[in-house]
């Protein structure tokens, strides 16, 4: 089992920055990929970014050049640094973990943290 604890969500003005953090505990040796999804009201959950145990990253086109995903040396914490935030970035952001790189969907989810971009 893997437990995920998120922090860093909140209210920010357009053009501002925010950093999300997610700490994994439990069977962290089984983790390969960590990532972030988001879900806006009335929309399906979508992948924002993820990062493999080897440091390979990928981003949704909508956040490229604005968001940066990273993880610490122990590979048990994942961060999402968000810059130049737009109102359309408003969503609940979910931390995710895949035990294996080839898994199509995440095996574990965080509880979600609200990000609201508004003046």
Rosetta silent file (secondary structure, phi, psi, omega in degrees, C-alpha in Angstrom):
SEQUENCE: XXXXXXXXXXXXXXXXXXXXXXXXXXXXXXXXXXXXXXXXXXXXXXXXXXXXXXXXXXXXXXXXXXXXXXXXXXXXXXXXXXXXXXXXXXXXXXXXXXXXXXXXXXXXXXXXXXXXXXX
SCORE:     score description
SCORE:     0.000 S_00000001
   1 L     0.000  144.575  175.945    0.000    0.000    0.000 S_00000001
   2 E  -124.151  131.096  174.715    1.024    3.576   -0.742 S_00000001
   3 E  -109.157  138.935 -177.018   -0.402    6.578    1.060 S_00000001
   4 E  -122.503  128.163  179.335   -0.234   10.039   -0.512 S_00000001
   5 E  -121.496  118.949 -175.838   -0.464   13.304    1.413 S_00000001
   6 E  -102.371  155.141  174.090   -0.799   16.501   -0.603 S_00000001
   7 E  -155.355  162.727  172.043   -0.253   20.118    0.327 S_00000001
   8 L   108.551   -6.786  178.259    0.118   23.521   -1.299 S_00000001
   9 L   -70.592  165.167  179.057   -3.237   24.197   -2.888 S_00000001
  10 E   162.330 -164.690 -179.391   -5.004   27.498   -2.479 S_00000001
  11 E  -100.550  131.845 -179.964   -6.119   30.732   -4.075 S_00000001
  12 E  -141.923  150.003  178.985   -3.767   32.620   -6.371 S_00000001
  13 L   -79.408  153.565  174.682   -4.147   35.549   -8.763 S_00000001
  14 L   -53.591  138.081 -176.285   -3.763   35.140  -12.524 S_00000001
  15 L    87.127   -7.772 -178.493   -0.095   35.247  -13.444 S_00000001
  16 L   -83.513 -175.326 -176.593    0.920   34.020  -10.017 S_00000001
  17 L  -128.926  154.927  178.927    2.768   30.933   -8.870 S_00000001
  18 E  -155.307  145.523  176.631    2.015   28.003   -6.621 S_00000001
  19 E  -121.562  124.791  174.966    3.865   24.838   -5.615 S_00000001
  20 E   -98.640  143.812  177.816    2.092   21.581   -4.854 S_00000001
  21 E  -127.895  149.118  177.164    3.755   18.824   -2.845 S_00000001
  22 E  -144.498  118.629  179.523    2.862   15.179   -2.386 S_00000001
  23 E  -103.487  129.424  178.894    4.619   12.865    0.051 S_00000001
  24 E  -100.581  142.019  175.413    4.332    9.114   -0.384 S_00000001
  25 E  -140.603  169.000 -176.255    4.605    6.633    2.444 S_00000001
  26 E    97.776 -128.683 -177.090    4.125    2.918    2.895 S_00000001
  27 L   -84.742   61.813 -173.978    5.461    0.631    0.190 S_00000001
  28 H   -68.541  -19.609  177.549    7.451    3.377   -1.511 S_00000001
  29 H   -65.930  -16.864 -178.945    9.900    0.847   -2.919 S_00000001
  30 H   -90.635   -1.505 -175.283    7.145   -0.241   -5.283 S_00000001
  31 L   -81.764  131.826  166.437    6.693    3.215   -6.868 S_00000001
  32 L  -106.568  -67.185 -172.977    7.775    3.890  -10.408 S_00000001
  33 E  -104.568  134.449  172.137    5.826    6.875  -11.735 S_00000001
  34 E  -119.243  146.659 -177.393    4.472    9.813   -9.742 S_00000001
  35 E  -161.390 -177.520  179.340    2.302   12.478  -11.249 S_00000001
  36 E  -130.130  131.916  169.862   -0.432   15.045  -11.045 S_00000001
  37 E  -114.503  164.385  173.950   -3.910   15.002  -12.515 S_00000001
  38 E  -143.012  154.183  179.303   -6.544   17.690  -12.320 S_00000001
  39 E  -140.330  117.426  176.241  -10.306   17.831  -12.626 S_00000001
  40 L   -91.781  157.761  179.606  -12.302   20.984  -13.233 S_00000001
  41 L   -55.667  130.760  178.804  -16.062   21.172  -12.575 S_00000001
  42 L    77.896    3.232 -178.637  -17.993   19.391  -15.303 S_00000001
  43 L  -121.217  160.191  176.832  -14.855   17.975  -16.904 S_00000001
  44 L   -78.226  155.762  176.164  -13.051   14.648  -16.806 S_00000001
  45 L   -66.169  135.716 -177.502   -9.865   14.153  -14.872 S_00000001
  46 E  -130.319  148.797  176.290   -6.820   14.836  -17.043 S_00000001
  47 E   -70.850  131.269  174.284   -3.109   14.219  -16.726 S_00000001
  48 E   -95.476  -52.571 -178.973   -1.105   17.360  -15.987 S_00000001
  49 E  -165.268  152.849  169.992    2.389   15.901  -15.679 S_00000001
  50 E  -146.490  167.504 -175.281    4.201   12.814  -14.505 S_00000001
  51 E  -147.313  133.174 -179.131    7.743   11.678  -13.837 S_00000001
  52 L   -85.119  171.714  177.987    9.297    8.224  -13.779 S_00000001
  53 L   -61.796  -26.161  177.736   11.764    6.842  -11.275 S_00000001
  54 L   -87.608    0.659  177.057   14.505    7.572  -13.804 S_00000001
  55 L    92.098    8.723  177.118   13.504   11.224  -14.138 S_00000001
  56 L   -77.877  128.916 -174.425   11.694   11.058  -17.461 S_00000001
  57 E  -117.566  154.976  167.136    8.928   13.674  -17.539 S_00000001
  58 E  -147.411  150.970 -174.804    5.955   14.462  -19.679 S_00000001
  59 E  -130.634  149.716  166.754    3.462   17.325  -19.625 S_00000001
  60 L   -64.629  145.801 -179.277    0.085   18.149  -20.998 S_00000001
  61 L   -57.414  -32.578 -175.794    0.382   20.620  -23.860 S_00000001
  62 L   -68.929  -16.671 -176.804   -1.665   23.151  -21.915 S_00000001
  63 L  -118.126   -3.874  178.700    0.947   23.435  -19.151 S_00000001
  64 L   -57.104  140.393 -179.971    4.232   23.056  -21.017 S_00000001
  65 L    74.833   -3.104  177.268    6.669   25.913  -20.313 S_00000001
  66 L  -116.711  -35.924 -177.184    4.606   26.964  -17.290 S_00000001
  67 E  -109.875  149.472  175.265    4.653   23.949  -14.939 S_00000001
  68 E  -132.976  126.931  175.597    7.594   21.874  -13.729 S_00000001
  69 E  -101.864  142.230  178.848    7.333   18.465  -12.113 S_00000001
  70 E  -151.565  165.921  175.642   10.137   17.118   -9.938 S_00000001
  71 E  -142.923  156.700 -174.347   10.801   14.536   -7.237 S_00000001
  72 L   -81.064  177.954 -173.959   13.314   14.289   -4.409 S_00000001
  73 L   -62.206  -32.729  179.268   16.369   12.048   -4.141 S_00000001
  74 L   -82.008   -6.635 -179.704   14.472    9.318   -2.341 S_00000001
  75 L    58.166   33.577  176.785   11.747    9.450   -4.998 S_00000001
  76 L  -117.208    3.055  175.120    9.078    9.561   -2.352 S_00000001
  77 E  -134.820  133.642  178.111    7.962   13.171   -2.804 S_00000001
  78 E  -119.342  142.619 -178.886    6.708   14.787   -5.989 S_00000001
  79 E  -122.275  151.113  170.098    6.316   18.513   -6.607 S_00000001
  80 E  -129.747  105.929  176.383    4.449   20.565   -9.142 S_00000001
  81 E   -89.951  120.626 -175.042    5.782   24.094   -9.532 S_00000001
  82 E  -115.457  125.869  176.698    3.206   26.193  -11.353 S_00000001
  83 L  -121.260  162.906  176.658    3.961   29.592  -12.895 S_00000001
  84 L    50.086   47.909 -175.164    1.930   32.024  -14.978 S_00000001
  85 L   -65.641  143.313 -178.639   -1.278   30.544  -13.675 S_00000001
  86 L  -118.629  156.497  176.648   -4.456   31.109  -15.652 S_00000001
  87 H   -54.768  -33.506  179.832   -8.111   30.918  -14.614 S_00000001
  88 H   -70.994   -7.354  172.348   -8.447   27.776  -16.730 S_00000001
  89 H   -80.596   -8.345  179.973   -5.934   26.076  -14.423 S_00000001
  90 L   -61.504  125.193 -177.247   -8.572   26.139  -11.688 S_00000001
  91 E  -176.743  170.184  164.993   -9.281   22.554  -10.666 S_00000001
  92 E   -86.609  126.162 -178.610   -8.851   19.957   -7.989 S_00000001
  93 E  -102.261  129.972 -176.897   -5.333   18.597   -8.370 S_00000001
  94 E  -116.450  128.222  169.753   -4.682   14.956   -7.499 S_00000001
  95 E   -75.217  145.670 -178.283   -1.357   13.326   -6.778 S_00000001
  96 E  -141.320  156.266  178.373   -0.987    9.887   -8.316 S_00000001
  97 E  -137.251  135.602  167.193    1.314    6.874   -8.217 S_00000001
  98 E  -113.035  128.013  177.868    1.831    3.985  -10.587 S_00000001
  99 L   -64.918  -36.686 -175.963    3.610    0.959   -9.194 S_00000001
 100 L  -128.583  143.176 -175.461    4.792   -0.035  -12.667 S_00000001
 101 L   -61.541  -30.933 -175.966    5.684    2.092  -15.645 S_00000001
 102 L   -85.096   -6.044  176.558    3.540    0.029  -17.980 S_00000001
 103 L   -63.555  136.332 -176.148    0.372    0.415  -15.943 S_00000001
 104 L   -77.109  -33.743 -177.541   -2.181    2.358  -17.935 S_00000001
 105 L  -125.872  153.603  178.601   -3.825    4.049  -14.955 S_00000001
 106 L   -59.892  148.803  177.532   -2.542    5.126  -11.540 S_00000001
 107 L   -91.199  -25.376 -177.717   -2.724    2.609   -8.723 S_00000001
 108 E  -137.560  149.148 -179.736   -2.992    5.164   -5.913 S_00000001
 109 E  -131.710  145.858  166.771   -4.490    8.631   -5.541 S_00000001
 110 L   -78.347  177.890 -176.200   -4.181   11.466   -3.103 S_00000001
 111 L   -78.451  -15.294 -177.370   -7.236   13.136   -1.644 S_00000001
 112 L    93.958  143.081  176.858   -7.027   16.122   -3.985 S_00000001
 113 E  -135.063  134.836 -175.022   -6.201   19.754   -3.312 S_00000001
 114 E   -79.519  130.532  170.496   -8.089   22.738   -4.685 S_00000001
 115 E  -117.856  121.426  179.561   -6.260   25.265   -6.853 S_00000001
 116 E  -122.073  123.874  179.795   -8.241   28.398   -7.662 S_00000001
 117 E  -110.790  108.412 -174.469   -6.858   31.069   -9.998 S_00000001
 118 L  -160.081  148.476  174.220   -8.905   34.228   -9.681 S_00000001
 119 L   -92.306    0.000    0.000   -8.544   37.942   -9.083 S_00000001
